[in-house]
PDB file of C-alpha atoms in Angstrom:
ATOM      1  CA  MET A 278      12.650  11.295 -15.055  1.00  0.00           C
ATOM      2  CA  GLY A 279      15.034   9.842 -12.631  1.00  0.00           C
ATOM      3  CA  LEU A 280      15.560   6.410 -11.020  1.00  0.00           C
ATOM      4  CA  LEU A 281      16.034   6.160  -6.963  1.00  0.00           C
ATOM      5  CA  GLN A 282      16.906   2.573  -6.031  1.00  0.00           C
ATOM      6  CA  THR A 283      17.003   2.560  -2.483  1.00  0.00           C
ATOM      7  CA  ALA A 284      17.310  -0.451  -0.133  1.00  0.00           C
ATOM      8  CA  PRO A 285      14.867  -0.027   2.510  1.00  0.00           C
ATOM      9  CA  VAL A 286      14.710  -1.519   6.041  1.00  0.00           C
ATOM     10  CA  PHE A 287      11.136  -2.725   7.207  1.00  0.00           C
ATOM     11  CA  GLY A 288      10.191  -0.618   9.868  1.00  0.00           C
ATOM     12  CA  ALA A 289      13.115   2.132   9.897  1.00  0.00           C
ATOM     13  CA  ILE A 290      10.905   4.345   8.437  1.00  0.00           C
ATOM     14  CA  GLU A 291      12.834   7.683   9.052  1.00  0.00           C
ATOM     15  CA  GLU A 292      16.328   6.049   7.923  1.00  0.00           C
ATOM     16  CA  ASN A 293      14.067   5.268   4.770  1.00  0.00           C
ATOM     17  CA  LEU A 294      12.526   8.608   4.005  1.00  0.00           C
ATOM     18  CA  ALA A 295      15.672  10.177   4.405  1.00  0.00           C
ATOM     19  CA  ARG A 296      17.911   8.119   2.659  1.00  0.00           C
ATOM     20  CA  ILE A 297      15.191   8.812  -0.241  1.00  0.00           C
ATOM     21  CA  ALA A 298      15.794  12.617   0.180  1.00  0.00           C
ATOM     22  CA  GLU A 299      19.323  11.995   0.027  1.00  0.00           C
ATOM     23  CA  LEU A 300      19.376  10.207  -3.158  1.00  0.00           C
ATOM     24  CA  HIS A 301      17.330  12.468  -4.546  1.00  0.00           C
ATOM     25  CA  HIS A 302      19.994  15.161  -3.903  1.00  0.00           C
ATOM     26  CA  GLU A 303      22.511  13.887  -6.079  1.00  0.00           C
ATOM     27  CA  LEU A 304      20.429  13.793  -8.811  1.00  0.00           C
ATOM     28  CA  ASP A 305      20.454  16.950 -11.679  1.00  0.00           C
ATOM     29  CA  PRO A 306      16.980  18.371 -11.822  1.00  0.00           C
ATOM     30  CA  VAL A 307      14.401  16.163 -13.162  1.00  0.00           C
ATOM     31  CA  ASP A 308      10.403  16.802 -13.500  1.00  0.00           C
ATOM     32  CA  LEU A 309       9.782  13.511 -11.612  1.00  0.00           C
ATOM     33  CA  ALA A 310      11.658  11.015  -9.369  1.00  0.00           C
ATOM     34  CA  LEU A 311      10.525   8.062  -8.635  1.00  0.00           C
ATOM     35  CA  THR A 312      11.420   5.247  -5.890  1.00  0.00           C
ATOM     36  CA  PRO A 313      10.612   1.494  -5.284  1.00  0.00           C
ATOM     37  CA  GLU A 314       7.562  -0.505  -4.156  1.00  0.00           C
ATOM     38  CA  LEU A 315       6.958   0.508  -0.121  1.00  0.00           C
ATOM     39  CA  SER A 316       9.783   2.598  -0.206  1.00  0.00           C
ATOM     40  CA  VAL A 317       8.823   4.307   2.802  1.00  0.00           C
ATOM     41  CA  ASN A 318       8.322   1.143   4.972  1.00  0.00           C
ATOM     42  CA  GLY A 319      10.536  -1.472   3.201  1.00  0.00           C
ATOM     43  CA  TYR A 320       9.639  -5.302   2.674  1.00  0.00           C
ATOM     44  CA  GLY A 321       8.323  -7.000   5.389  1.00  0.00           C
ATOM     45  CA  PHE A 322       6.763 -10.999   4.833  1.00  0.00           C
ATOM     46  CA  THR A 323       5.059  -9.696   7.940  1.00  0.00           C
ATOM     47  CA  PRO A 324       1.547  -7.331   8.696  1.00  0.00           C
ATOM     48  CA  HIS A 325       3.201  -3.637   9.488  1.00  0.00           C
ATOM     49  CA  VAL A 326       2.433  -2.682  12.472  1.00  0.00           C
ATOM     50  CA  GLN A 327      -0.237   0.071  12.649  1.00  0.00           C
ATOM     51  CA  THR A 328       2.240   2.751  13.918  1.00  0.00           C
ATOM     52  CA  ASP A 329       4.129   2.385  10.433  1.00  0.00           C
ATOM     53  CA  LEU A 330       1.234   3.049   7.845  1.00  0.00           C
ATOM     54  CA  PHE A 331       0.511   6.426   6.786  1.00  0.00           C
ATOM     55  CA  ALA A 332      -2.451   8.422   5.271  1.00  0.00           C
ATOM     56  CA  ALA A 333      -2.092   9.911   1.857  1.00  0.00           C
ATOM     57  CA  ASP A 334      -1.694  13.271   2.908  1.00  0.00           C
ATOM     58  CA  ASP A 335       1.129  12.483   5.599  1.00  0.00           C
ATOM     59  CA  PRO A 336       3.615  15.555   5.740  1.00  0.00           C
ATOM     60  CA  ARG A 337       6.326  12.876   5.806  1.00  0.00           C
ATOM     61  CA  LEU A 338       5.054  12.170   2.468  1.00  0.00           C
ATOM     62  CA  LEU A 339       4.142  15.307   1.195  1.00  0.00           C
ATOM     63  CA  SER A 340       7.289  16.783   1.680  1.00  0.00           C
ATOM     64  CA  LEU A 341       9.222  14.338  -0.784  1.00  0.00           C
ATOM     65  CA  VAL A 342       5.975  13.915  -3.517  1.00  0.00           C
ATOM     66  CA  SER A 343       5.389  17.978  -3.723  1.00  0.00           C
ATOM     67  CA  ALA A 344       9.482  18.027  -4.595  1.00  0.00           C
ATOM     68  CA  GLY A 345       8.413  15.373  -7.552  1.00  0.00           C
ATOM     69  CA  ILE A 346       9.452  12.414  -5.438  1.00  0.00           C
ATOM     70  CA  ALA A 347       7.232   9.498  -6.033  1.00  0.00           C
ATOM     71  CA  VAL A 348       6.921   7.382  -3.116  1.00  0.00           C
ATOM     72  CA  GLY A 349       5.547   3.750  -2.426  1.00  0.00           C
ATOM     73  CA  PHE A 350       4.505   2.926   1.473  1.00  0.00           C
ATOM     74  CA  ALA A 351       1.740   1.162   3.404  1.00  0.00           C
ATOM     75  CA  GLU A 352      -1.402   2.825   3.696  1.00  0.00           C
ATOM     76  CA  LYS A 353      -3.795   2.976   6.335  1.00  0.00           C
ATOM     77  CA  SER A 354      -7.210   1.957   5.329  1.00  0.00           C
ATOM     78  CA  ALA A 355     -10.549   2.206   8.126  1.00  0.00           C
ATOM     79  CA  ALA A 356     -11.478  -0.895   6.707  1.00  0.00           C
ATOM     80  CA  GLY A 357      -8.806  -2.815   8.514  1.00  0.00           C
ATOM     81  CA  LEU A 358      -5.752  -4.145   6.242  1.00  0.00           C
ATOM     82  CA  PRO A 359      -3.773  -1.408   4.608  1.00  0.00           C
ATOM     83  CA  TRP A 360      -3.391  -0.753   0.838  1.00  0.00           C
ATOM     84  CA  ASN A 361      -0.093  -1.167  -0.870  1.00  0.00           C
ATOM     85  CA  SER A 362       0.022   2.439  -2.739  1.00  0.00           C
ATOM     86  CA  TYR A 363       2.355   4.461  -4.861  1.00  0.00           C
ATOM     87  CA  LEU A 364       2.261   8.260  -4.645  1.00  0.00           C
ATOM     88  CA  LEU A 365       3.491  10.556  -7.116  1.00  0.00           C
ATOM     89  CA  THR A 366       2.335  14.308  -7.547  1.00  0.00           C
ATOM     90  CA  ASP A 367       3.629  17.028 -10.712  1.00  0.00           C
ATOM     91  CA  PRO A 368       5.200  19.584  -8.291  1.00  0.00           C
ATOM     92  CA  LEU A 369       4.476  22.697 -10.762  1.00  0.00           C
ATOM     93  CA  THR A 370       0.303  21.753 -11.162  1.00  0.00           C
ATOM     94  CA  GLY A 371      -0.306  19.720  -7.888  1.00  0.00           C
ATOM     95  CA  THR A 372      -1.624  17.079  -9.582  1.00  0.00           C
ATOM     96  CA  ARG A 373      -1.582  13.822  -7.741  1.00  0.00           C
ATOM     97  CA  HIS A 374      -1.881  10.051  -8.782  1.00  0.00           C
ATOM     98  CA  LEU A 375      -2.624   7.468  -5.904  1.00  0.00           C
ATOM     99  CA  GLN A 376      -2.427   4.428  -7.022  1.00  0.00           C
ATOM    100  CA  ARG A 377      -3.280   1.248  -5.101  1.00  0.00           C
ATOM    101  CA  LYS A 378      -1.798  -2.602  -5.711  1.00  0.00           C
ATOM    102  CA  LEU A 379      -4.404  -4.230  -7.003  1.00  0.00           C
ATOM    103  CA  HIS A 380      -2.834  -8.010  -7.108  1.00  0.00           C
ATOM    104  CA  PRO A 381      -1.142  -8.832  -3.928  1.00  0.00           C
ATOM    105  CA  VAL A 382       0.460 -12.070  -4.346  1.00  0.00           C
ATOM    106  CA  SER A 383      -1.501 -14.116  -2.710  1.00  0.00           C
ATOM    107  CA  TYR A 384       1.213 -17.321  -2.717  1.00  0.00           C
ATOM    108  CA  ALA A 385       4.156 -18.128  -0.175  1.00  0.00           C
ATOM    109  CA  PRO A 386       6.629 -16.479   0.582  1.00  0.00           C
ATOM    110  CA  TRP A 387       5.177 -13.413  -0.187  1.00  0.00           C
ATOM    111  CA  ASN A 388       1.094 -13.990   1.341  1.00  0.00           C
ATOM    112  CA  GLU A 389       0.397  -9.966   0.697  1.00  0.00           C
ATOM    113  CA  HIS A 390      -3.028 -10.720   0.494  1.00  0.00           C
ATOM    114  CA  LEU A 391      -2.408 -11.474   4.231  1.00  0.00           C
ATOM    115  CA  SER A 392      -0.899  -7.979   5.308  1.00  0.00           C
ATOM    116  CA  PHE A 393      -2.915  -5.709   2.209  1.00  0.00           C
ATOM    117  CA  ARG A 394      -6.214  -4.795   1.061  1.00  0.00           C
ATOM    118  CA  PRO A 395      -6.581  -5.327  -3.053  1.00  0.00           C
ATOM    119  CA  GLY A 396      -7.281  -1.513  -4.567  1.00  0.00           C
ATOM    120  CA  GLU A 397      -9.934  -1.157  -6.369  1.00  0.00           C
ATOM    121  CA  ARG A 398      -9.171   0.921 -10.056  1.00  0.00           C
ATOM    122  CA  LEU A 399      -6.306   1.417 -12.372  1.00  0.00           C
ATOM    123  CA  HIS A 400      -5.763   5.288 -12.832  1.00  0.00           C
ATOM    124  CA  ALA A 401      -4.143   7.191 -15.520  1.00  0.00           C
ATOM    125  CA  GLY A 402      -3.489  10.957 -14.628  1.00  0.00           C
ATOM    126  CA  ASP A 403      -1.969  13.666 -16.774  1.00  0.00           C
ATOM    127  CA  MET A 404       0.913  15.238 -15.022  1.00  0.00           C
ATOM    128  CA  ARG A 405       2.564  18.650 -16.861  1.00  0.00           C
ATOM    129  CA  MET A 406       5.210  16.140 -18.949  1.00  0.00           C
ATOM    130  CA  ALA A 407       2.520  13.556 -20.159  1.00  0.00           C
ATOM    131  CA  ARG A 408      -0.313  10.992 -19.153  1.00  0.00           C
ATOM    132  CA  ILE A 409       1.228   8.377 -16.761  1.00  0.00           C
ATOM    133  CA  ALA A 410      -0.679   5.087 -15.202  1.00  0.00           C
ATOM    134  CA  THR A 411       1.204   3.062 -11.904  1.00  0.00           C
ATOM    135  CA  ALA A 412       1.143  -1.041 -11.857  1.00  0.00           C
ATOM    136  CA  ILE A 413       2.846  -2.057  -8.991  1.00  0.00           C
ATOM    137  CA  CYS A 414       4.899  -5.166  -9.122  1.00  0.00           C
ATOM    138  CA  ASN A 415       2.647  -8.138  -9.360  1.00  0.00           C
ATOM    139  CA  ASP A 416      -0.308  -5.974 -11.090  1.00  0.00           C
ATOM    140  CA  MET A 417       2.353  -5.969 -14.469  1.00  0.00           C
ATOM    141  CA  TRP A 418       2.084 -10.356 -13.955  1.00  0.00           C
ATOM    142  CA  HIS A 419      -1.696  -9.485 -14.822  1.00  0.00           C
ATOM    143  CA  PRO A 420      -1.004  -8.427 -19.077  1.00  0.00           C
ATOM    144  CA  VAL A 421      -4.514  -7.023 -19.158  1.00  0.00           C
ATOM    145  CA  ILE A 422      -3.187  -4.070 -16.419  1.00  0.00           C
ATOM    146  CA  PRO A 423      -0.805  -2.448 -18.682  1.00  0.00           C
ATOM    147  CA  TRP A 424      -3.017  -2.999 -21.513  1.00  0.00           C
ATOM    148  CA  LEU A 425      -5.815  -1.097 -19.742  1.00  0.00           C
ATOM    149  CA  ALA A 426      -3.293   1.495 -19.109  1.00  0.00           C
ATOM    150  CA  ALA A 427      -2.565   1.723 -22.493  1.00  0.00           C
ATOM    151  CA  GLN A 428      -6.384   1.924 -23.741  1.00  0.00           C
ATOM    152  CA  ASN A 429      -6.679   4.827 -20.746  1.00  0.00           C
ATOM    153  CA  GLY A 430      -3.996   6.949 -22.934  1.00  0.00           C
ATOM    154  CA  ALA A 431      -0.966   6.587 -20.430  1.00  0.00           C
ATOM    155  CA  GLU A 432       2.278   7.402 -22.165  1.00  0.00           C
ATOM    156  CA  VAL A 433       4.426   6.688 -19.201  1.00  0.00           C
ATOM    157  CA  LEU A 434       4.259   3.526 -17.057  1.00  0.00           C
ATOM    158  CA  VAL A 435       5.213   3.430 -13.834  1.00  0.00           C
ATOM    159  CA  VAL A 436       6.328   0.068 -12.241  1.00  0.00           C
ATOM    160  CA  PRO A 437       7.650   0.278  -9.131  1.00  0.00           C
ATOM    161  CA  VAL A 438       8.898  -3.019  -7.566  1.00  0.00           C
ATOM    162  CA  ALA A 439      10.334  -5.236  -4.833  1.00  0.00           C
ATOM    163  CA  SER A 440      11.515  -8.463  -6.561  1.00  0.00           C
ATOM    164  CA  ALA A 441      13.571 -11.017  -4.973  1.00  0.00           C
ATOM    165  CA  GLU A 442      16.537 -12.882  -6.259  1.00  0.00           C
ATOM    166  CA  GLY A 443      14.528 -16.339  -5.039  1.00  0.00           C
ATOM    167  CA  SER A 444      16.139 -19.467  -5.997  1.00  0.00           C
ATOM    168  CA  ASP A 445      16.706 -18.563  -9.249  1.00  0.00           C
ATOM    169  CA  PRO A 446      17.849 -15.509  -9.920  1.00  0.00           C
ATOM    170  CA  ALA A 447      18.507 -15.477 -13.393  1.00  0.00           C
ATOM    171  CA  ARG A 448      15.218 -16.644 -14.314  1.00  0.00           C
ATOM    172  CA  ILE A 449      13.436 -14.390 -12.230  1.00  0.00           C
ATOM    173  CA  ARG A 450      15.280 -10.786 -14.167  1.00  0.00           C
ATOM    174  CA  ARG A 451      15.046 -12.984 -17.887  1.00  0.00           C
ATOM    175  CA  THR A 452      11.302 -13.042 -16.846  1.00  0.00           C
ATOM    176  CA  TRP A 453      11.108  -9.444 -15.800  1.00  0.00           C
ATOM    177  CA  GLU A 454      13.040  -8.300 -19.253  1.00  0.00           C
ATOM    178  CA  VAL A 455      10.319  -9.911 -21.015  1.00  0.00           C
ATOM    179  CA  ILE A 456       7.776  -8.964 -18.826  1.00  0.00           C
ATOM    180  CA  LEU A 457       8.989  -5.316 -19.539  1.00  0.00           C
ATOM    181  CA  GLU A 458       9.842  -5.276 -23.488  1.00  0.00           C
ATOM    182  CA  HIS A 459       6.728  -7.091 -24.661  1.00  0.00           C
ATOM    183  CA  THR A 460       4.407  -4.218 -22.847  1.00  0.00           C
ATOM    184  CA  ALA A 461       7.339  -0.996 -23.649  1.00  0.00           C
ATOM    185  CA  VAL A 462       6.760  -2.254 -27.549  1.00  0.00           C
ATOM    186  CA  LEU A 463       3.218  -3.813 -27.575  1.00  0.00           C
ATOM    187  CA  LEU A 464       1.785  -0.821 -25.678  1.00  0.00           C
ATOM    188  CA  GLN A 465       3.908   1.910 -27.240  1.00  0.00           C
ATOM    189  CA  CYS A 466       4.824   3.068 -24.020  1.00  0.00           C
ATOM    190  CA  TYR A 467       7.639   4.280 -21.892  1.00  0.00           C
ATOM    191  CA  VAL A 468       7.974   1.956 -19.290  1.00  0.00           C
ATOM    192  CA  VAL A 469       9.836   3.194 -15.868  1.00  0.00           C
ATOM    193  CA  PHE A 470      11.002   0.172 -13.817  1.00  0.00           C
ATOM    194  CA  VAL A 471      12.199   0.441 -10.243  1.00  0.00           C
ATOM    195  CA  ASN A 472      13.297  -2.252  -8.216  1.00  0.00           C
ATOM    196  CA  ARG A 473      14.421  -1.920  -4.907  1.00  0.00           C
ATOM    197  CA  CYS A 474      17.958  -3.529  -3.590  1.00  0.00           C
ATOM    198  CA  GLY A 475      19.463  -4.843  -0.517  1.00  0.00           C
ATOM    199  CA  THR A 476      18.570  -7.127   2.033  1.00  0.00           C
ATOM    200  CA  ASP A 477      15.217  -7.195   4.137  1.00  0.00           C
ATOM    201  CA  CYS A 478      13.632  -9.646   6.602  1.00  0.00           C
ATOM    202  CA  GLY A 479      16.095 -12.330   5.159  1.00  0.00           C
ATOM    203  CA  ALA A 480      15.502 -11.747   1.642  1.00  0.00           C
ATOM    204  CA  ARG A 481      18.017 -10.553  -1.311  1.00  0.00           C
ATOM    205  CA  PHE A 482      16.221  -7.880  -3.759  1.00  0.00           C
ATOM    206  CA  TRP A 483      18.281  -7.801  -7.245  1.00  0.00           C
ATOM    207  CA  GLY A 484      17.775  -3.641  -8.397  1.00  0.00           C
ATOM    208  CA  GLY A 485      18.383  -3.477 -11.587  1.00  0.00           C
ATOM    209  CA  SER A 486      15.865  -0.335 -12.401  1.00  0.00           C
ATOM    210  CA  ARG A 487      15.781   0.774 -15.422  1.00  0.00           C
ATOM    211  CA  VAL A 488      13.435   2.570 -18.232  1.00  0.00           C
ATOM    212  CA  LEU A 489      12.862   1.405 -21.492  1.00  0.00           C
ATOM    213  CA  GLY A 490      11.926   3.121 -24.841  1.00  0.00           C
ATOM    214  CA  PRO A 491       8.856   2.092 -26.961  1.00  0.00           C
ATOM    215  CA  ASP A 492      11.010   0.404 -29.130  1.00  0.00           C
ATOM    216  CA  GLY A 493      12.263  -1.878 -26.221  1.00  0.00           C
ATOM    217  CA  SER A 494      15.873  -0.023 -25.970  1.00  0.00           C
ATOM    218  CA  VAL A 495      17.316   0.256 -22.464  1.00  0.00           C
ATOM    219  CA  LEU A 496      17.957   4.033 -22.073  1.00  0.00           C
ATOM    220  CA  VAL A 497      19.572   3.950 -18.027  1.00  0.00           C
ATOM    221  CA  HIS A 498      19.743   0.696 -15.971  1.00  0.00           C
ATOM    222  CA  LEU A 499      21.137   0.818 -12.794  1.00  0.00           C
ATOM    223  CA  GLY A 500      23.020  -2.547 -11.327  1.00  0.00           C
ATOM    224  CA  ASP A 501      22.566  -4.128  -7.759  1.00  0.00           C
ATOM    225  CA  GLU A 502      23.369  -1.177  -5.210  1.00  0.00           C
ATOM    226  CA  PRO A 503      21.548   1.827  -4.073  1.00  0.00           C
ATOM    227  CA  GLY A 504      21.947   4.358  -6.847  1.00  0.00           C
ATOM    228  CA  ALA A 505      20.261   6.640  -8.765  1.00  0.00           C
ATOM    229  CA  ASP A 506      20.179   7.809 -12.454  1.00  0.00           C
ATOM    230  CA  VAL A 507      18.103  10.105 -15.172  1.00  0.00           C
ATOM    231  CA  ALA A 508      16.112   9.672 -18.324  1.00  0.00           C
ATOM    232  CA  GLU A 509      15.020  11.970 -20.861  1.00  0.00           C
ATOM    233  CA  LEU A 510      11.654  10.927 -22.675  1.00  0.00           C
ATOM    234  CA  ASP A 511      11.300  11.937 -25.875  1.00  0.00           C
ATOM    235  CA  LEU A 512       7.045  12.255 -26.129  1.00  0.00           C
ATOM    236  CA  SER A 513       7.332  13.708 -29.000  1.00  0.00           C
ATOM    237  CA  ALA A 514       9.062  10.774 -31.036  1.00  0.00           C
ATOM    238  CA  LEU A 515       6.054   8.534 -28.628  1.00  0.00           C
ATOM    239  CA  ARG A 516       3.309  10.582 -29.996  1.00  0.00           C
ATOM    240  CA  ARG A 517       4.331  10.734 -33.538  1.00  0.00           C
ATOM    241  CA  LEU A 518       5.012   6.928 -33.208  1.00  0.00           C
ATOM    242  CA  ARG A 519       1.404   6.297 -31.763  1.00  0.00           C
ATOM    243  CA  ALA A 520      -0.351   8.068 -35.068  1.00  0.00           C
ATOM    244  CA  GLU A 521       1.390   6.413 -37.474  1.00  0.00           C
ATOM    245  CA  VAL A 522       1.493   2.435 -36.071  1.00  0.00           C
ATOM    246  CA  PRO A 523      -2.252   3.120 -34.093  1.00  0.00           C
ATOM    247  CA  LEU A 524      -1.896   0.291 -31.982  1.00  0.00           C
ATOM    248  CA  ARG A 525      -4.403   1.189 -29.756  1.00  0.00           C
ATOM    249  CA  ALA A 526      -6.853   2.485 -31.766  1.00  0.00           C
ATOM    250  CA  GLU A 527      -7.554  -1.123 -33.605  1.00  0.00           C
ATOM    251  CA  ALA A 528      -7.937  -2.609 -30.216  1.00  0.00           C
ATOM    252  CA  ARG A 529     -11.438  -4.608 -30.068  1.00  0.00           C
ATOM    253  CA  THR A 530     -12.202  -3.801 -26.684  1.00  0.00           C
ATOM    254  CA  GLY A 531     -15.802  -5.036 -26.901  1.00  0.00           C
ATOM    255  CA  LEU A 532     -14.267  -8.094 -27.476  1.00  0.00           C
ATOM    256  CA  LEU A 533     -13.447  -8.369 -23.953  1.00  0.00           C
ATOM    257  CA  THR A 534     -16.271  -7.341 -22.308  1.00  0.00           C
ATOM    258  CA  GLY A 535     -17.875 -10.011 -24.483  1.00  0.00           C
ATOM    259  CA  ALA A 536     -15.567 -12.309 -22.881  1.00  0.00           C
ATOM    260  CA  LEU A 537     -16.116 -11.156 -19.473  1.00  0.00           C
ATOM    261  CA  THR A 538     -19.709 -11.193 -19.700  1.00  0.00           C
ATOM    262  CA  ALA A 539     -20.190 -14.958 -21.060  1.00  0.00           C
ATOM    263  CA  GLY A 540     -18.179 -16.166 -18.860  1.00  0.00           C
ATOM    264  CA  LEU A 541     -14.385 -17.634 -19.354  1.00  0.00           C
ATOM    265  CA  GLY A 542     -15.244 -21.252 -17.887  1.00  0.00           C
ATOM    266  CA  PRO A 543     -14.497 -24.102 -19.311  1.00  0.00           C
ATOM    267  CA  ALA A 544     -15.180 -25.250 -23.009  1.00  0.00           C
ATOM    268  CA  LYS A 545     -17.393 -28.209 -23.157  1.00  0.00           C
ATOM    269  CA  GLU A 546     -15.880 -30.086 -25.793  1.00  0.00           C
ATOM    270  CA  GLN A 547     -12.333 -30.781 -25.884  1.00  0.00           C
ATOM    271  CA  MET A 548     -10.291 -29.277 -28.624  1.00  0.00           C
ATOM    272  CA  HIS A 549      -7.521 -31.573 -30.501  1.00  0.00           C
ATOM    273  CA  VAL A 550      -4.665 -29.909 -31.947  1.00  0.00           C
TER     274      VAL A 550
END
């Protein structure tokens, strides 16, 4: 698994595409190379212009994904606002996996709900190397999303991100560390976190892309500059772990269904602890 940590610029489509290809050439051969959220379009805090939107079968994207490079892009929609999408393909089998961000951030300064429509479904796909699901940035801040991915058999969770430093860089980095380690250990999966870096539209993005094993250990870790690295994923060991400690099989999914059916409104009686 390869990491391609890029510093895309909002609206600089051709330059962003070229830089992805250049970084990929620096890697040794890998089954799949991952780029950050919106790696093709850059991360703006305003809506994308219509001419910068892509169909999922755009030849400029396909030239990358056919080589095993996953890309994040603004996907055009006939219904109005585009989707924040992520596309990867197994270059040997041609199996395609397209995920649309389920939870565009709805608060300042992001206000993604004004620029993107939410996706409607979480997918998990069987690639040649593993069963993979994608949770795009803010989707990881909703714990049910990675849990559902694992329940659907995902062995590798791809997490493309555009995380900015904000006013408290240490806090945001620590929060992501907790989210990623918690996900890897409790869901018994590999977690591939690929964040962008650089400065875009006045925001500084901190990079820190990494791959975590199912024990929470960090297999590779990039810094705050553009770069690339490779991690080996031992899927046989992962499958043995899941067989020996069947946490997913213990999950009482009916509890979730029942809770949602009954509603999650406020309790009628106050609880004292």
